[in-house]
XYZ file of C-alpha atoms in Angstrom:
153
model
C 83.323 113.741 95.303
C 86.366 112.273 93.590
C 89.653 111.607 95.346
C 91.733 113.313 92.662
C 94.925 115.158 93.637
C 94.491 118.890 93.267
C 97.334 119.004 90.769
C 95.035 117.276 88.276
C 92.332 119.930 88.632
C 92.163 122.800 86.179
C 93.494 126.289 86.626
C 92.564 128.210 89.720
C 93.295 125.324 92.052
C 97.020 125.298 92.577
C 99.104 122.999 94.711
C 100.903 124.564 97.640
C 102.448 123.553 100.914
C 99.667 122.661 103.332
C 100.250 123.468 106.942
C 98.887 125.919 109.453
C 101.722 128.285 108.510
C 100.788 128.109 104.822
C 97.382 129.685 105.384
C 97.214 133.322 104.342
C 97.633 135.604 107.338
C 94.499 137.585 106.474
C 92.441 134.411 106.990
C 93.937 133.545 110.364
C 91.554 135.812 112.291
C 88.513 134.583 110.378
C 89.436 130.910 110.806
C 89.944 131.341 114.539
C 86.306 132.427 114.730
C 84.889 129.423 112.822
C 83.117 127.171 115.321
C 83.595 123.598 114.196
C 82.107 120.353 115.510
C 83.492 116.919 114.631
C 81.264 113.854 115.146
C 82.581 110.310 114.796
C 82.116 107.203 116.934
C 85.670 106.042 116.141
C 88.098 107.830 118.481
C 91.085 107.136 116.215
C 89.374 108.601 113.167
C 88.094 111.530 115.229
C 91.675 112.271 116.271
C 92.929 112.026 112.666
C 90.245 114.339 111.261
C 90.674 116.746 114.181
C 94.387 116.950 113.316
C 93.580 117.682 109.671
C 91.176 120.447 110.709
C 93.824 121.810 113.061
C 96.371 121.796 110.223
C 93.928 124.028 108.332
C 93.714 126.421 111.273
C 90.346 125.196 112.535
C 89.752 124.239 116.138
C 86.969 121.731 116.687
C 84.834 120.426 119.503
C 84.508 116.643 119.326
C 81.584 114.347 120.043
C 81.288 110.582 119.635
C 77.545 110.409 118.955
C 75.045 112.354 116.862
C 72.722 113.066 119.803
C 75.659 114.599 121.723
C 76.493 116.638 118.624
C 72.914 117.830 118.301
C 72.937 118.979 121.930
C 76.214 120.811 121.278
C 74.688 122.526 118.219
C 71.610 123.523 120.235
C 73.794 125.030 122.979
C 76.373 126.679 120.687
C 76.326 128.551 117.428
C 78.215 126.160 115.118
C 79.499 127.202 111.683
C 80.774 123.814 110.500
C 79.946 120.192 111.301
C 82.263 117.521 109.930
C 80.793 114.111 110.641
C 80.929 110.435 109.817
C 78.070 109.493 107.515
C 76.985 106.773 109.968
C 77.146 108.456 113.367
C 76.195 106.691 116.564
C 72.675 107.484 117.775
C 70.849 108.491 114.570
C 71.343 108.693 110.833
C 73.202 111.627 109.358
C 70.051 112.771 107.535
C 68.094 112.744 110.825
C 70.870 114.744 112.491
C 70.857 117.353 109.716
C 67.046 117.569 109.649
C 66.892 118.083 113.420
C 69.779 120.561 113.405
C 68.176 122.604 110.599
C 64.986 122.982 112.667
C 66.856 125.032 115.263
C 67.615 128.731 114.873
C 71.350 128.104 115.345
C 71.530 125.258 112.809
C 69.980 126.877 109.756
C 73.246 128.100 108.207
C 75.668 125.474 109.485
C 77.825 123.838 106.802
C 77.810 120.030 107.075
C 80.471 117.833 105.461
C 80.014 114.037 105.663
C 82.651 111.350 105.250
C 82.637 107.538 105.138
C 84.721 104.630 103.911
C 81.706 102.496 102.987
C 78.936 104.966 102.169
C 75.270 104.147 101.923
C 74.312 105.952 98.711
C 70.684 106.351 99.766
C 71.614 107.837 103.157
C 74.210 110.165 101.616
C 71.644 111.335 99.056
C 69.066 111.930 101.780
C 71.631 113.834 103.858
C 72.438 116.092 100.923
C 68.713 116.646 100.365
C 68.457 117.673 104.036
C 71.266 120.194 103.557
C 74.688 118.552 103.761
C 77.147 120.579 101.692
C 79.251 117.651 100.526
C 80.517 114.124 101.040
C 84.104 112.852 101.116
C 85.189 109.236 100.629
C 87.699 107.925 103.155
C 90.590 107.858 103.292
C 90.966 111.549 102.520
C 93.921 113.820 102.988
C 94.514 117.438 103.915
C 94.363 118.672 100.318
C 90.965 117.131 99.639
C 89.500 118.349 102.944
C 90.835 121.843 102.261
C 89.355 121.773 98.748
C 85.926 120.683 100.017
C 85.926 123.311 102.773
C 86.811 125.974 100.218
C 83.993 124.795 97.951
C 81.597 125.071 100.892
C 82.804 128.605 101.668
C 84.358 127.807 105.040
C 87.959 128.609 104.003
């Protein structure tokens, strides 16, 4: 949960060029199959995070509200949800709780992000099953690191 450049992390986490072309070719097929949903009420931030996910080889559906995202998850098998910690329509912990109740949402990885997090809500979201939380602003390296930790990359 710290915004520390990967070069300061210990061995095993090396710095490398980060672009779609830098991803190992053996992962390209697997990443193309990852179904990702991005939820954020802010269209500008949604576009920025969508670009970061795209740079990592992930294509994402986008929704502006949690209830729209929940409907998407109910209608589609989603592997990854990246969402603002304060989505429009419901709290992130309510979204995760409701998603986990469905057959398709039991194994979905959820990553939250916020620039002014509510510690209690983040804690509750993690208790409900969020994999991690990222402080904004975050960059490609940190997002890639968190997705690797969660087993998505």
